[in-house]
Coordinates of C-alpha atoms in Angstrom, one line a residue:
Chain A
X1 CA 17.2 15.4 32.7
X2 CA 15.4 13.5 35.5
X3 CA 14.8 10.3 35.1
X4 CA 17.8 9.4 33.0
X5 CA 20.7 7.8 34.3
X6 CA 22.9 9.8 32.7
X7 CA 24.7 8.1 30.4
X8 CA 22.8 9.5 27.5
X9 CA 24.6 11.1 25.0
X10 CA 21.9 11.8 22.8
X11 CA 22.8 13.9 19.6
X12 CA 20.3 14.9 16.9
X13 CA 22.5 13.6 14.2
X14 CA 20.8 15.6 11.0
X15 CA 16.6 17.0 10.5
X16 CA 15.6 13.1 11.4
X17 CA 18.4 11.8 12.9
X18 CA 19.2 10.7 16.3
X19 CA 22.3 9.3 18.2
X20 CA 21.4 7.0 21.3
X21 CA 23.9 4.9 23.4
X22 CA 24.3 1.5 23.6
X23 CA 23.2 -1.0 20.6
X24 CA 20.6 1.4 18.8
X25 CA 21.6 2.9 15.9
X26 CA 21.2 6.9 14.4
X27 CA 18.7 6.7 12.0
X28 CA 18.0 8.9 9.6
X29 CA 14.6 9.1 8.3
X30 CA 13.9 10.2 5.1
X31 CA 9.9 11.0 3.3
X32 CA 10.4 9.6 -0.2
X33 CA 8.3 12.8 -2.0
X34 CA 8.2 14.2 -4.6
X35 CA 11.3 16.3 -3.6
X36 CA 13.7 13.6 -3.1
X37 CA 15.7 12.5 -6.5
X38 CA 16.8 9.5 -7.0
X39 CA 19.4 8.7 -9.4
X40 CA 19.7 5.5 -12.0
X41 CA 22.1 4.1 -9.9
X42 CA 20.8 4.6 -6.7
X43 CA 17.6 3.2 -8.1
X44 CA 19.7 0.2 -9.5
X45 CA 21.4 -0.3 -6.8
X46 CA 18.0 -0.1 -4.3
X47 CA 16.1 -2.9 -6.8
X48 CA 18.7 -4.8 -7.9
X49 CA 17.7 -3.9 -11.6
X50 CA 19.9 -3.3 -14.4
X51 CA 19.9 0.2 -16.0
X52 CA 18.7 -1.4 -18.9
X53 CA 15.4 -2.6 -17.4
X54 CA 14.9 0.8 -15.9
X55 CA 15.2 2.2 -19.4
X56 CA 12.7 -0.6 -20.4
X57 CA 10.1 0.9 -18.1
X58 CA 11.2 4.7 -18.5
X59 CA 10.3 3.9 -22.0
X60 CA 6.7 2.5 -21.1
X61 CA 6.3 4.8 -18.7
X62 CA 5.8 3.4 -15.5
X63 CA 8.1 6.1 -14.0
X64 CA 9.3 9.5 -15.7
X65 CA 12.6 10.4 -15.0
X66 CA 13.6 14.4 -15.4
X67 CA 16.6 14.7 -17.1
X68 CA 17.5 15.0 -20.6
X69 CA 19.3 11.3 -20.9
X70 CA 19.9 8.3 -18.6
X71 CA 23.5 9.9 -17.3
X72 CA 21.4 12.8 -16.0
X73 CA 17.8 11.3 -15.0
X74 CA 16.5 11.7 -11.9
X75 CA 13.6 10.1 -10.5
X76 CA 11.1 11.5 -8.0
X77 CA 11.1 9.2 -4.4
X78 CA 7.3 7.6 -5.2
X79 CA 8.9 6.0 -8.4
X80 CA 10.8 3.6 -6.0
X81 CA 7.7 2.4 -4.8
X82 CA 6.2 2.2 -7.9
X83 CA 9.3 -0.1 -9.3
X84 CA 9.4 -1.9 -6.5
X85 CA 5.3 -3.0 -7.0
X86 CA 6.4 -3.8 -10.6
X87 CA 9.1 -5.9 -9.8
X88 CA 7.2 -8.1 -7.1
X89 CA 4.5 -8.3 -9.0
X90 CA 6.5 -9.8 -12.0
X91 CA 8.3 -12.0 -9.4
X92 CA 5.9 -13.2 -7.4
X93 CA 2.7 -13.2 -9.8
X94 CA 4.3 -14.2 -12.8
X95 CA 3.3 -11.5 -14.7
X96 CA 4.6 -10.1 -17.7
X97 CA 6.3 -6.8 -18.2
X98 CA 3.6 -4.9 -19.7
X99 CA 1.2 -7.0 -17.3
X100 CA 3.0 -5.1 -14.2
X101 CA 2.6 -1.8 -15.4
X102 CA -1.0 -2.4 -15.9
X103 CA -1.4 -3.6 -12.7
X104 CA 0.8 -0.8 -10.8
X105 CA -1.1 1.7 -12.4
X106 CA -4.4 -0.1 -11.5
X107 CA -3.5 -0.9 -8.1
X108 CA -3.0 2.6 -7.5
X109 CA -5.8 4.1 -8.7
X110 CA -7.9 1.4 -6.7
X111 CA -5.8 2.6 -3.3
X112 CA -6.7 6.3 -4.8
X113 CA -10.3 5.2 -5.1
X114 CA -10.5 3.4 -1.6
X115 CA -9.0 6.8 0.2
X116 CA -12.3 8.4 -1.2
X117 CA -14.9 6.1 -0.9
X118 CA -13.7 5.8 3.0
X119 CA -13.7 9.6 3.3
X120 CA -17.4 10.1 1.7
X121 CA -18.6 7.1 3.5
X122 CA -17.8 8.9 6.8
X123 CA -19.4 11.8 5.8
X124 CA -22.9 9.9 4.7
X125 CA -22.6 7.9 7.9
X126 CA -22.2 10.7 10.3
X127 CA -25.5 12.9 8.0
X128 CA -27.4 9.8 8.4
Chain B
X1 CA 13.2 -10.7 -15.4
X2 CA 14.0 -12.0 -12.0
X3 CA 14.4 -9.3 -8.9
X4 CA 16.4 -10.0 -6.0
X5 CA 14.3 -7.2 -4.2
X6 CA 13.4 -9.0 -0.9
X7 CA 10.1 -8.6 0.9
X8 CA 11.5 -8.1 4.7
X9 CA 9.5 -10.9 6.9
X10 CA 5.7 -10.8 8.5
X11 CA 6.1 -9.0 11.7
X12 CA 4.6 -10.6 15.3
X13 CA 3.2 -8.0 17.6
X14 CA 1.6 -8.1 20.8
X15 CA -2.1 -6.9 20.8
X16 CA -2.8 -3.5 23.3
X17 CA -4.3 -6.2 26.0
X18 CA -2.8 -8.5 28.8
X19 CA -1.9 -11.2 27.0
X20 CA 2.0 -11.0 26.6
X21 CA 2.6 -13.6 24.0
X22 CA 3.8 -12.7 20.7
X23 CA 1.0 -12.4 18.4
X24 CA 1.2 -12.8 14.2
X25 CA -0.2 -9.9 12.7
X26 CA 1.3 -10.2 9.2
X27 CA 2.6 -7.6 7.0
X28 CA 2.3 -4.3 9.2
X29 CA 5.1 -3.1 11.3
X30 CA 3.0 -2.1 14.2
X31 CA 4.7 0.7 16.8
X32 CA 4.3 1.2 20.6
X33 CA 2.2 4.5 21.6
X34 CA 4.1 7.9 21.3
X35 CA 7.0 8.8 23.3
X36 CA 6.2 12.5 22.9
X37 CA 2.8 13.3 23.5
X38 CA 0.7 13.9 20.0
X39 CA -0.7 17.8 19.5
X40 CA 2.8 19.0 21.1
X41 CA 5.2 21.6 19.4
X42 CA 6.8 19.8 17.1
X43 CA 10.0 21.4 18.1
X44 CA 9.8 21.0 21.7
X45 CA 8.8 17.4 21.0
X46 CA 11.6 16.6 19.5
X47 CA 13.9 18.3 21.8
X48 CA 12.2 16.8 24.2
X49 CA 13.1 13.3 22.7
X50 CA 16.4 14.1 21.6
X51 CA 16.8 13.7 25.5
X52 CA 16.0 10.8 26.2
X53 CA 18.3 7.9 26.1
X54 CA 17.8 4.0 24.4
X55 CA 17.5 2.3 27.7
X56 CA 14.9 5.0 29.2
X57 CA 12.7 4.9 26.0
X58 CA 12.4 0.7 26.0
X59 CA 11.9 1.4 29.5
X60 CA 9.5 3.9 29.3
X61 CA 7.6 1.6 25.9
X62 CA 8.4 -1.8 28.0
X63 CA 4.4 -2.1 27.9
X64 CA 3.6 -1.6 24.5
X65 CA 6.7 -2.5 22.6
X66 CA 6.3 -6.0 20.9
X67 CA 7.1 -5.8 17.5
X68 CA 8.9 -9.0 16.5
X69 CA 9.4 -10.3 13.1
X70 CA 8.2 -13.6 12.7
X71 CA 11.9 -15.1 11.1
X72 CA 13.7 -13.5 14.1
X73 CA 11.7 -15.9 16.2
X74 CA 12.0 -18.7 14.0
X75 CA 15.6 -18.3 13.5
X76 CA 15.8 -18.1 17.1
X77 CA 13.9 -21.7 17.0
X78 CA 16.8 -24.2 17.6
X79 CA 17.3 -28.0 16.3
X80 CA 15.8 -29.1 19.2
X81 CA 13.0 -27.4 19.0
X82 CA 9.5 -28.9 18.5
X83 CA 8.0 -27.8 14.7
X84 CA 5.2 -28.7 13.1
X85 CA 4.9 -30.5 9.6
X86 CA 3.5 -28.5 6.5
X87 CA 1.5 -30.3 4.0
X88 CA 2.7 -28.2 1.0
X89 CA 0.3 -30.5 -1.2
X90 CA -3.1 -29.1 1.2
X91 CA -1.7 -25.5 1.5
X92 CA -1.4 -25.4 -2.7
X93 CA -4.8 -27.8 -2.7
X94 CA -3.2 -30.5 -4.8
X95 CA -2.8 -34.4 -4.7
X96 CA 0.0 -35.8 -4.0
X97 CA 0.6 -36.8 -7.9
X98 CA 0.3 -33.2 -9.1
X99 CA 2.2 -32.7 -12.8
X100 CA 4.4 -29.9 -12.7
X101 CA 1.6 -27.6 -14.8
X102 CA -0.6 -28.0 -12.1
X103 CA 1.6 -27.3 -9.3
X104 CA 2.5 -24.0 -11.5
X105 CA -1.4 -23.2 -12.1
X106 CA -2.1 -23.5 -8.6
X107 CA 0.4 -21.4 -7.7
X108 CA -0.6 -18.5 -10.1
X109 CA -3.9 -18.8 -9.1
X110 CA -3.4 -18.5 -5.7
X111 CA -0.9 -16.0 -5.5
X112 CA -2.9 -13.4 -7.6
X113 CA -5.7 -14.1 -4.2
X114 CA -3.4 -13.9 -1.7
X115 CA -0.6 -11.9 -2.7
X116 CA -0.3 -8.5 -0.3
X117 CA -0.2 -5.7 -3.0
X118 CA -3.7 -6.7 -4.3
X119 CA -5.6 -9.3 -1.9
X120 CA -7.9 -7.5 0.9
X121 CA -8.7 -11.2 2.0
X122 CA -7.5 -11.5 5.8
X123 CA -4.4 -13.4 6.6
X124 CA -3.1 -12.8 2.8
X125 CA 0.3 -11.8 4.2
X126 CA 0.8 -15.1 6.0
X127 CA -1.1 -17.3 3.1
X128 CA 1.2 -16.1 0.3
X129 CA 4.2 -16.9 2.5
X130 CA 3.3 -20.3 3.0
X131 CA 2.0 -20.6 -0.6
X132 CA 5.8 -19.3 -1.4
X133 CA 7.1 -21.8 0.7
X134 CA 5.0 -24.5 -0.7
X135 CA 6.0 -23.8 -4.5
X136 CA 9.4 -23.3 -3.7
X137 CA 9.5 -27.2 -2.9
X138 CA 6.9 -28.2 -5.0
X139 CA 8.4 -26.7 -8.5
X140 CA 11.8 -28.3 -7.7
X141 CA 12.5 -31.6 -8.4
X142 CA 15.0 -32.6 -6.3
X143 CA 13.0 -30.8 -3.5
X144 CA 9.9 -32.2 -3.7
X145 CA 11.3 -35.4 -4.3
X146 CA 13.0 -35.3 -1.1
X147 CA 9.8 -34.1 0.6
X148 CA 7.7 -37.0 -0.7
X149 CA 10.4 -38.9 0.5
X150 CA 8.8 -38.2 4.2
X151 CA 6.1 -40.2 3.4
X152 CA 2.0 -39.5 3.4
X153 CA 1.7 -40.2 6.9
X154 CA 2.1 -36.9 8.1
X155 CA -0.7 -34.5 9.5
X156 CA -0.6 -30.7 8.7
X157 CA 0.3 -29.2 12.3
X158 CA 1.8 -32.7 13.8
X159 CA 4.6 -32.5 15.5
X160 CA 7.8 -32.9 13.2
X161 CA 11.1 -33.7 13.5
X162 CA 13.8 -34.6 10.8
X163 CA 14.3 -38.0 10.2
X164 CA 17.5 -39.2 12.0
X165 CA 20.8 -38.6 10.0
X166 CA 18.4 -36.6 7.6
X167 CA 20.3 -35.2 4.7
X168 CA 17.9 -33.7 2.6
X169 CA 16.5 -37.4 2.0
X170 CA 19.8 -38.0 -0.2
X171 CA 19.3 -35.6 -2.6
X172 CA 21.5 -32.5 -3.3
X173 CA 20.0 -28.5 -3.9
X174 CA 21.4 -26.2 -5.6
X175 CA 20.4 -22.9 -5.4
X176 CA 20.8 -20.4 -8.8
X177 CA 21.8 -16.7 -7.7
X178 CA 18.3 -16.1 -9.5
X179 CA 16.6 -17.9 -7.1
X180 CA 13.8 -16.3 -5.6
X181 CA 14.0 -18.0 -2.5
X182 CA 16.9 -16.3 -1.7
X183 CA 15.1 -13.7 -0.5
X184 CA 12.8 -15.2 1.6
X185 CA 12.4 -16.7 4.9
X186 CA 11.0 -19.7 5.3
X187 CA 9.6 -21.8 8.1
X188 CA 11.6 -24.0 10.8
X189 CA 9.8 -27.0 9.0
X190 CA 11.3 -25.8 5.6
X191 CA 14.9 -25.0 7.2
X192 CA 15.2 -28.3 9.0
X193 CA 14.2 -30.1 5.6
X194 CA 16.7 -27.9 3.6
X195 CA 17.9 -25.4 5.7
X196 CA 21.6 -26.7 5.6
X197 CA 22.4 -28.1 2.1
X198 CA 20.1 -25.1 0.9
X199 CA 22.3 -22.0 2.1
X200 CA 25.0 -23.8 1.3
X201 CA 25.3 -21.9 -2.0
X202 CA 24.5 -18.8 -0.5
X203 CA 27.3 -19.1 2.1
X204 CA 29.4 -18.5 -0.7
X205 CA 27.4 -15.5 -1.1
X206 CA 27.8 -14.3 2.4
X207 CA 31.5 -15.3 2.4
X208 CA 32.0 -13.6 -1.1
X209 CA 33.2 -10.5 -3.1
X210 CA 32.3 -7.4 -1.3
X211 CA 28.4 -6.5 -2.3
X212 CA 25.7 -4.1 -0.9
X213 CA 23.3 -5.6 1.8
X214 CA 19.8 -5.6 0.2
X215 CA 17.1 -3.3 0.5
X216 CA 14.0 -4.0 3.0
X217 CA 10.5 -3.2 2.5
X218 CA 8.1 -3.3 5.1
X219 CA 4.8 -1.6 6.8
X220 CA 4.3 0.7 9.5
X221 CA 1.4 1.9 11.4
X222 CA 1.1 4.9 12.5
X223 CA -1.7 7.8 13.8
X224 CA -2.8 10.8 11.9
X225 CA -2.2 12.9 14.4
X226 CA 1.6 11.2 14.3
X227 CA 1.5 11.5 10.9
X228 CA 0.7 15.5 10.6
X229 CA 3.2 16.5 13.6
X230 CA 5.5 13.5 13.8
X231 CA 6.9 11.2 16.0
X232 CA 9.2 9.2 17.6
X233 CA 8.7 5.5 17.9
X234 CA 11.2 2.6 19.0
X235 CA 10.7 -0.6 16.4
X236 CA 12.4 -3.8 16.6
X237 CA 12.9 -6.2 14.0
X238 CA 15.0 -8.5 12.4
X239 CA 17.1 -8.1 9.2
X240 CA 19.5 -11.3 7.9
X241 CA 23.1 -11.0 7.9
X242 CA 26.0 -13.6 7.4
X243 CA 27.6 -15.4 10.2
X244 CA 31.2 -16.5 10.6
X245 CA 30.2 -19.5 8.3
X246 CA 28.5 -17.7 5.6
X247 CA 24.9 -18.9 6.3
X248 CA 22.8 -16.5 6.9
X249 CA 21.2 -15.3 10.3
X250 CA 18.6 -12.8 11.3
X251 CA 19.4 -10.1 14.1
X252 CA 17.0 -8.7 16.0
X253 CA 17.8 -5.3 17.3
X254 CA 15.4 -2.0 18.2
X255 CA 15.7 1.5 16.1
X256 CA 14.7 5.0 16.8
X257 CA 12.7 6.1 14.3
X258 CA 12.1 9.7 14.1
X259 CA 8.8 9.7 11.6
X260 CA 9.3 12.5 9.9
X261 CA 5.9 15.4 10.0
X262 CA 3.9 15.6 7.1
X263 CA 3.9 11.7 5.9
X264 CA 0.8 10.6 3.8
X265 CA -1.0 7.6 3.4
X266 CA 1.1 4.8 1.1
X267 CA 4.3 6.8 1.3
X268 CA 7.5 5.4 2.1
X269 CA 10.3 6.7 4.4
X270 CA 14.1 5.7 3.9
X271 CA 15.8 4.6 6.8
X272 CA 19.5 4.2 5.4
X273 CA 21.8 1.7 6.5
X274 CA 19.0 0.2 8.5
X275 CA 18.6 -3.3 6.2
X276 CA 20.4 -6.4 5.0
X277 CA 24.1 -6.6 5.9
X278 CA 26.4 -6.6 3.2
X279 CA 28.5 -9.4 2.1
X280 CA 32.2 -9.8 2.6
X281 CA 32.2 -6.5 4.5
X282 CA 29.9 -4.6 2.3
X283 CA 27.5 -1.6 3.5
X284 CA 24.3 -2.5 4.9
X285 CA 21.0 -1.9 2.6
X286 CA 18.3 0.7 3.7
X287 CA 15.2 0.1 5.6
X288 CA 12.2 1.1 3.3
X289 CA 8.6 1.6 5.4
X290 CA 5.7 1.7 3.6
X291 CA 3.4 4.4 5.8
X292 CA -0.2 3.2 6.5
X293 CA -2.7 5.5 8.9
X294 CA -4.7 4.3 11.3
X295 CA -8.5 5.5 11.3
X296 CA -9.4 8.2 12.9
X297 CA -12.5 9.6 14.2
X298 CA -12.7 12.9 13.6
X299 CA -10.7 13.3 10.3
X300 CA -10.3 11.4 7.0
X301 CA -7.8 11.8 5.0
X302 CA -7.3 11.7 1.3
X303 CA -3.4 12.1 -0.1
X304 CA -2.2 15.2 1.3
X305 CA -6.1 16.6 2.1
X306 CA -8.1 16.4 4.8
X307 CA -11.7 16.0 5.6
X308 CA -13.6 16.9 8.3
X309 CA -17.5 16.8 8.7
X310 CA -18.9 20.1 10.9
X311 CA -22.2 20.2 12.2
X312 CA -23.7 23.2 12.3
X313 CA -27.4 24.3 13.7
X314 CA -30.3 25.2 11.1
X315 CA -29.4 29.2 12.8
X316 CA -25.9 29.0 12.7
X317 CA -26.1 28.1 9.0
X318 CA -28.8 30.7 8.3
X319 CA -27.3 33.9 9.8
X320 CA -23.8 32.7 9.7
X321 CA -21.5 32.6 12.4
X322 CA -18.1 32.5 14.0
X323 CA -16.8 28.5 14.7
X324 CA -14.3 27.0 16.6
X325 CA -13.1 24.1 14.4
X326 CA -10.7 21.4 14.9
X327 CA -8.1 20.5 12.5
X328 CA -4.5 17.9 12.8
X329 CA -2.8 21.3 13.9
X330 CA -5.1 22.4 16.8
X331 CA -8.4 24.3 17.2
X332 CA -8.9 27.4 14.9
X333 CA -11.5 30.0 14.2
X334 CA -13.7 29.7 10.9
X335 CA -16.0 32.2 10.0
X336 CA -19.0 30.6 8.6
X337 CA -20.8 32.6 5.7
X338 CA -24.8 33.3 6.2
X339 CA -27.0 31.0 4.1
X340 CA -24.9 27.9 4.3
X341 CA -26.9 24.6 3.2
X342 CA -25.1 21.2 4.3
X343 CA -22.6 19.4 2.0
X344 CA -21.0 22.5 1.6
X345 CA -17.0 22.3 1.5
X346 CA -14.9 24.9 3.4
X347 CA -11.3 25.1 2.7
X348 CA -8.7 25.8 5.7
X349 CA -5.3 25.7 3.6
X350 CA -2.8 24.4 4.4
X351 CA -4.1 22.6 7.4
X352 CA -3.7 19.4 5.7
X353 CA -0.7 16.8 5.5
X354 CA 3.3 17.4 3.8
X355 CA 6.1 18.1 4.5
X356 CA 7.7 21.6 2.8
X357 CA 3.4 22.1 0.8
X358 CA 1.1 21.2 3.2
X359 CA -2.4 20.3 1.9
X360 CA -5.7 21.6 3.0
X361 CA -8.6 20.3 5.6
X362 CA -12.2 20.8 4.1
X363 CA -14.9 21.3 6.1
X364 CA -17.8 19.7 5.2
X365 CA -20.9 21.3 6.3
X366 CA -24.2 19.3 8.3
X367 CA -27.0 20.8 9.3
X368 CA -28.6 19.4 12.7
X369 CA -31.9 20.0 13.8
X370 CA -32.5 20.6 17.3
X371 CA -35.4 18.0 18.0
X372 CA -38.9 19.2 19.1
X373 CA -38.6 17.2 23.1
X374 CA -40.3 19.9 24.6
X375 CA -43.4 21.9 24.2
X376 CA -41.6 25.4 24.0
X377 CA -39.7 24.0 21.3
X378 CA -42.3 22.3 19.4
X379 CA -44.5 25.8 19.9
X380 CA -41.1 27.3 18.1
X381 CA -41.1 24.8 15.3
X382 CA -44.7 25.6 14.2
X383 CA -43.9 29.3 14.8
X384 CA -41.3 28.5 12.3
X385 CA -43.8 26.6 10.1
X386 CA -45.9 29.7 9.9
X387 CA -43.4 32.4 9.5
X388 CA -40.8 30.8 7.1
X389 CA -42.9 28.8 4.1
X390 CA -40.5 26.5 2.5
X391 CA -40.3 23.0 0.5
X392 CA -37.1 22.0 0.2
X393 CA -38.8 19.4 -2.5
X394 CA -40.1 22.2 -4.9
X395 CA -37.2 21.1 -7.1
X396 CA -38.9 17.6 -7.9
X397 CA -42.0 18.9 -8.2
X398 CA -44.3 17.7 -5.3

């Protein structure tokens, strides 16, 4: 293509992917949704958490597995995120375990809260 | 419960203007402009893309791309380089003879105001670092001992350098594989203090059994319109790996990232393989990035939904009519129904954002009146006046 030199040997590894020369690397991209499934060990493995504290919060229901035990659960991608706020937040705040759920589940519905009041404030500033 | 998640490091960024200089802006991975043009195909875009080569996309960014994390540049900052002191006792507000309690209820009370998941107060990234940084020495013993050791002499933001033959002030740290700090980054200051005899123990880390590189979390910015048809952006950052003596380094390098269509406020996106290098040969951890949308003007978006305020005239809302109406996707055609009164909500499915389910844009109706700046149209409003009694008030009975 003009304007390259050439050497290029771009390759579209997967959907996201991409292959460049040089130092850069292929990435693949992937949109944690509500599609993706996650399994205890990846999740384990991503957190550093041992299956039995993902059980722990399973059980208090901070994420909800589907699955009929912990061999077969499967998570959906947002519950990463989710864990990952819990475990910060215990880390970092000091906070116990029941005091991170609380707070995930509040800090959520705050961001939830925030995404509305900005939309409806545009609307009332652009009537006024 | 202790968590060895690691928080990847504030990023620097140049601002969009001619100074050059790397700039903090804590916590959000911010990206250079598009390479492919928002509103195109999304197909063609990416073929488009697909073409181009590393080299011709810095080349073509060279202007805009300055994303830096903030360790890569202080782990680039050498033994010879100038730092400046930290008063850990100011950043924590405490005296210098602060019992351990205190040091531990000033640290809880700080971090619940600074700490990024819940403060909104500016800076918080960069505060709840150095607050980190600050407890970390403070709560030890041995650390804060050596620090104190320095003397009270010292100015927050003088010019520092180790004492000579420094070796942690004679005392010894030890680092627990719990240890929180061990997935941090701290400053120069705090390296130079206890860089060495610190990552000591975690050299045996780097040089150990084989493990999994950890996981990153970070930010990125990013347009709605990027968001809805996707892009491609070049990021650079750092990510820590192990050197050839088991300490560990950060590495700055530059990604491709293909953001994938469809991405919604707060989500994150997986880049795998793209985080913390693995010990004794282990697999790199992934890259998480938390998405966060830049205003726009036009639209607002809500999760997957979209809003949109439409402004209609008084007629056009009266007698109905046939719109031309913008949405993330392009211009489309909206029939509007006769007797339409403002804050009325139109829905355009799945014009919204998502990947495989889309969402939907609502329209949210305005009316405008034309005003009254000439005669002929103030003879038309009392024409109006005449011909079409109405009191919009009757409901509150006046």
């Amino acid at each position: 293509m003009s304007g390259c030199h050439g050497n290029c040997r771009s390759i579209r590894a997967a959907t996201w992917g991409f292959k460049v020369p040089d130092k850069t690397v292929t990435i693949t991209a992937t949109v944690l949704d509500e599609d993706v499934m996650l399994s205890v060990d990846q999740l384990c493995a991503s957190l550093g958490l041992e299956p039995d504290d993902l059980i722990a919060y399973v059980q208090e229901g901070l994420v909800e597995p589907r699955g009929t035990g912990p061999q077969t659960w499967k998570f959906p991608g947002p519950a990463l995120k989710r864990l990952h706020t819990a475990l910060r937040l215990g880390r970092e705040l000091e906070i116990d375990f029941a005091g991170t759920i609380l707070a995930v589940d509040l800090l959520e519905e705050i961001e939830r809260l925030r995404a509305r009041v900005r939309a409806l404030e545009q609307l009332l500033g652009e009537t006024r | 419960m202790s968590c060895p998640v690691p928080r990847l490091p504030s990023i620097r960024t140049r601002p969009e203007s001619a100074d050059t200089r790397p700039v903090a802006v804590p916590g959000v991975l911010r990206v250079p402009p598009p390479v492919v043009p928002a509103g195109r195909d999304r197909r063609v875009a990416r073929q488009r893309t697909a073409k181009l080569c590393a080299a011709c996309i810095l080349k073509h960014c060279s202007a805009t791309l300055i994303v830096l994390a903030i360790s890569a540049i202080e782990s680039a900052s050498g033994p010879g380089r100038s730092m400046k002191f930290k008063d850990y006792y100011k950043i924590m507000g405490l005296s210098r003879d602060a019992s351990a309690d205190e040091i531990k209820r000033a640290y809880r009370k700080l971090a619940r105001k600074y700490h990024p998941d819940v403060s909104k107060e500016p800076q918080a990234e960069e505060r709840f670092k150095e607050l980190g940084e600050a407890y970390e020495v403070l709560r030890d013993t041995e650390k804060r001992a050596a620090y104190d050791h320095l003397g009270a002499s010292w100015q927050p933001g003088q010019d520092f350098t180790p004492p000579p033959n420094w070796q942690g002030g004679g005392f010894e740290f030890h680092q627990g594989a719990a240890d929180p700090a061990a997935n941090h980054h701290f400053s120069d200051f705090f390296e130079s203090l206890f860089g060495h005899a610190f990552h000591a123990g975690a050299g045996a880390t780097g040089a150990g059994p084989r493990t999994r590189g950890q996981d990153q979390h970070s930010k990125i910015t990013i347009s709605l319109d990027d968001a809805y048809h996707g892009a491609t952006r070049i990021i650079q950052l750092a990510v820590p790996e192990w050197d050839a003596t088991g300490s560990r380094v950060m590495r700055n390098h530059a990604l491709q990232v293909q953001i994938p269509h469809g991405v919604v406020q707060g989500q994150q996106i997986r880049l795998a393989g793209q985080g913390a290098a693995g010990a004794g040969g282990g697999p790199r951890g992934d890259l998480y990035l938390e998405v966060q949308l830049q205003p726009h003007p036009l639209f607002k978006s809500e999760g997957h939904d979209i809003y949109l305020n439409l402004p209609l005239t008084p007629w056009e809302a009266a007698l109905g009519a046939q719109l031309t109406v913008p949405t993330l996707g392009g211009n489309v055609e909206v029939k509007i129904p006769a007797g339409s009164q403002s804050g009325q909500k139109l829905r355009l499915k799945g014009r919204g954002l998502g990947s495989k389910t889309r969402g939907d844009q609502y329209i949210v109706l305005q009316i405008v009146a034309p005003p009254a700046m000439t005669p002929a149209a103030r003879e038309f409003y009392e024409r109006m006046s005449r011909e079409l009694p109405f009191n919009p008030r009757s409901h509150m009975g006046v």
